[in-house]
Amino acid sequence: MSQDSLQLEFDRLSRDVDSFLFERLRWDREEGPMLAKLVALAHGALESRGDFALTEEGATSDIKRFILKVHSNRIIAIVITLENGRAQVRPEQIERSKYTVRDITPVSAAFNQIDEDWMAAAFKELISRVEAPQGAA
């Protein structure tokens, strides 16, 4: 019996004994570290910019949500999730912001394609969708 098939049997029995607890432990073992990597890459994308900051707000264990601040002004939310093995980063309109988001479609890719360059391109895309209020300068 291969190690993979043994792990599948372990998973089957664990799921049969307590499916809720199995799913929580599976998430902690598999998806949790993937989501943590996405968050680290997101912070890394802004590392060289002291005028930009991400502040966690409204996050859960499986959805990471940050407020993008520029010069301490709340601009938009950035939501980072995993959906069926795909990383997704999407913008959200937020209260107390004068800025709007033209398109909230997520930027998405298979997790195995995610790296610093992908996250930088995703942020570039999301930021390009932010629209300043009329007369702002």
Short mmCIF file of C-alpha atoms in Angstrom, two decimals:
data_model
loop_
_atom_site.label_atom_id
_atom_site.label_comp_id
_atom_site.label_asym_id
_atom_site.label_seq_id
_atom_site.Cartn_x
_atom_site.Cartn_y
_atom_site.Cartn_z
CA MET A 1 0.00 0.00 0.00
CA SER A 2 1.42 3.38 -0.96
CA GLN A 3 1.65 6.26 1.48
CA ASP A 4 -0.93 8.19 -0.60
CA SER A 5 -3.50 5.42 -0.40
CA LEU A 6 -2.87 5.10 3.34
CA GLN A 7 -3.50 8.83 3.75
CA LEU A 8 -6.73 8.51 1.76
CA GLU A 9 -7.90 5.77 4.14
CA PHE A 10 -6.96 7.90 7.14
CA ASP A 11 -8.97 10.76 5.64
CA ARG A 12 -11.96 8.53 4.93
CA LEU A 13 -12.12 7.21 8.48
CA SER A 14 -11.52 10.62 10.03
CA ARG A 15 -14.32 12.10 7.88
CA ASP A 16 -16.65 9.22 8.85
CA VAL A 17 -15.95 9.72 12.56
CA ASP A 18 -16.44 13.51 12.60
CA SER A 19 -16.88 15.25 9.25
CA PHE A 20 -16.93 18.77 10.76
CA LEU A 21 -13.69 18.29 12.69
CA PHE A 22 -12.09 16.47 9.74
CA GLU A 23 -12.86 19.42 7.44
CA ARG A 24 -11.45 21.91 9.93
CA LEU A 25 -8.23 19.92 10.32
CA ARG A 26 -7.96 19.36 6.57
CA TRP A 27 -8.33 23.10 5.99
CA ASP A 28 -5.65 23.86 8.60
CA ARG A 29 -3.31 21.34 6.96
CA GLU A 30 -3.90 22.23 3.30
CA GLU A 31 -5.68 25.51 2.56
CA GLY A 32 -4.65 27.47 5.63
CA PRO A 33 -0.96 27.57 4.66
CA MET A 34 -1.91 28.42 1.07
CA LEU A 35 -4.00 31.38 2.24
CA ALA A 36 -1.18 32.50 4.55
CA LYS A 37 1.19 32.49 1.56
CA LEU A 38 -1.23 34.65 -0.44
CA VAL A 39 -1.44 37.15 2.41
CA ALA A 40 2.37 37.28 2.69
CA LEU A 41 2.63 37.89 -1.06
CA ALA A 42 0.03 40.67 -0.82
CA HIS A 43 1.98 42.42 1.92
CA GLY A 44 5.17 41.89 -0.07
CA ALA A 45 3.64 43.60 -3.10
CA LEU A 46 3.37 46.82 -1.07
CA GLU A 47 6.62 46.44 0.86
CA SER A 48 8.51 49.14 -1.06
CA ARG A 49 5.69 51.68 -0.72
CA GLY A 50 5.49 53.43 2.63
CA ASP A 51 2.47 55.40 1.42
CA PHE A 52 0.41 52.19 0.98
CA ALA A 53 -0.76 49.88 3.76
CA LEU A 54 -3.04 46.88 4.21
CA THR A 55 -5.06 46.77 7.42
CA GLU A 56 -6.95 43.57 8.21
CA GLU A 57 -10.65 44.24 8.65
CA GLY A 58 -13.56 41.83 8.38
CA ALA A 59 -11.44 38.74 7.82
CA THR A 60 -12.41 35.19 8.77
CA SER A 61 -10.31 32.04 8.90
CA ASP A 62 -10.93 31.27 5.21
CA ILE A 63 -11.39 34.79 3.80
CA LYS A 64 -8.76 37.45 4.32
CA ARG A 65 -10.03 41.00 3.90
CA PHE A 66 -7.84 44.08 4.08
CA ILE A 67 -8.46 47.79 3.74
CA LEU A 68 -6.04 49.36 1.30
CA LYS A 69 -4.93 52.69 2.70
CA VAL A 70 -2.99 55.31 0.80
CA HIS A 71 -1.56 58.13 2.90
CA SER A 72 -3.71 56.73 5.73
CA ASN A 73 -6.90 57.24 3.66
CA ARG A 74 -9.25 54.26 3.32
CA ILE A 75 -9.51 53.52 -0.40
CA ILE A 76 -10.93 50.02 -1.07
CA ALA A 77 -11.02 46.55 0.45
CA ILE A 78 -8.93 43.76 -0.99
CA VAL A 79 -10.35 40.28 -0.42
CA ILE A 80 -8.11 37.22 -0.71
CA THR A 81 -9.64 33.74 -0.92
CA LEU A 82 -9.11 30.23 -2.23
CA GLU A 83 -11.83 28.71 -4.39
CA ASN A 84 -11.41 25.13 -5.58
CA GLY A 85 -7.62 25.34 -5.62
CA ARG A 86 -7.57 28.78 -7.22
CA ALA A 87 -6.29 31.94 -5.63
CA GLN A 88 -8.64 34.88 -5.93
CA VAL A 89 -7.96 38.52 -5.16
CA ARG A 90 -10.81 40.97 -5.60
CA PRO A 91 -11.56 44.60 -4.78
CA GLU A 92 -14.57 45.75 -2.79
CA GLN A 93 -16.17 49.13 -2.34
CA ILE A 94 -16.02 50.25 1.29
CA GLU A 95 -17.92 52.66 3.48
CA ARG A 96 -16.19 55.87 4.47
CA SER A 97 -14.28 56.02 1.19
CA LYS A 98 -14.72 58.58 -1.54
CA TYR A 99 -13.25 56.13 -4.04
CA THR A 100 -15.21 53.70 -6.18
CA VAL A 101 -14.33 50.42 -7.82
CA ARG A 102 -15.14 50.15 -11.50
CA ASP A 103 -15.10 46.33 -11.64
CA ILE A 104 -15.19 43.82 -8.76
CA THR A 105 -14.34 40.75 -10.85
CA PRO A 106 -11.66 38.71 -9.04
CA VAL A 107 -8.19 38.23 -10.44
CA SER A 108 -7.71 34.48 -10.27
CA ALA A 109 -5.19 31.75 -11.05
CA ALA A 110 -4.41 28.20 -10.06
CA PHE A 111 -2.53 28.29 -6.76
CA ASN A 112 0.54 26.60 -8.25
CA GLN A 113 0.94 29.62 -10.58
CA ILE A 114 1.02 32.17 -7.76
CA ASP A 115 4.25 34.00 -6.99
CA GLU A 116 5.47 37.56 -6.33
CA ASP A 117 5.08 38.55 -9.98
CA TRP A 118 1.51 37.25 -10.14
CA MET A 119 0.54 39.11 -6.96
CA ALA A 120 2.15 42.31 -8.26
CA ALA A 121 0.18 41.98 -11.51
CA ALA A 122 -3.02 41.29 -9.54
CA PHE A 123 -2.51 44.42 -7.42
CA LYS A 124 -1.78 46.47 -10.53
CA GLU A 125 -5.05 45.27 -12.04
CA LEU A 126 -7.08 45.95 -8.87
CA ILE A 127 -5.60 49.39 -8.33
CA SER A 128 -6.27 50.31 -11.97
CA ARG A 129 -9.98 49.80 -11.23
CA VAL A 130 -10.07 52.44 -8.48
CA GLU A 131 -11.70 55.68 -9.50
CA ALA A 132 -11.16 58.95 -7.65
CA PRO A 133 -14.12 61.19 -6.89
CA GLN A 134 -14.82 64.08 -9.24
CA GLY A 135 -12.60 67.05 -8.53
CA ALA A 136 -10.10 65.09 -6.41
CA ALA A 137 -6.46 65.95 -6.84
#
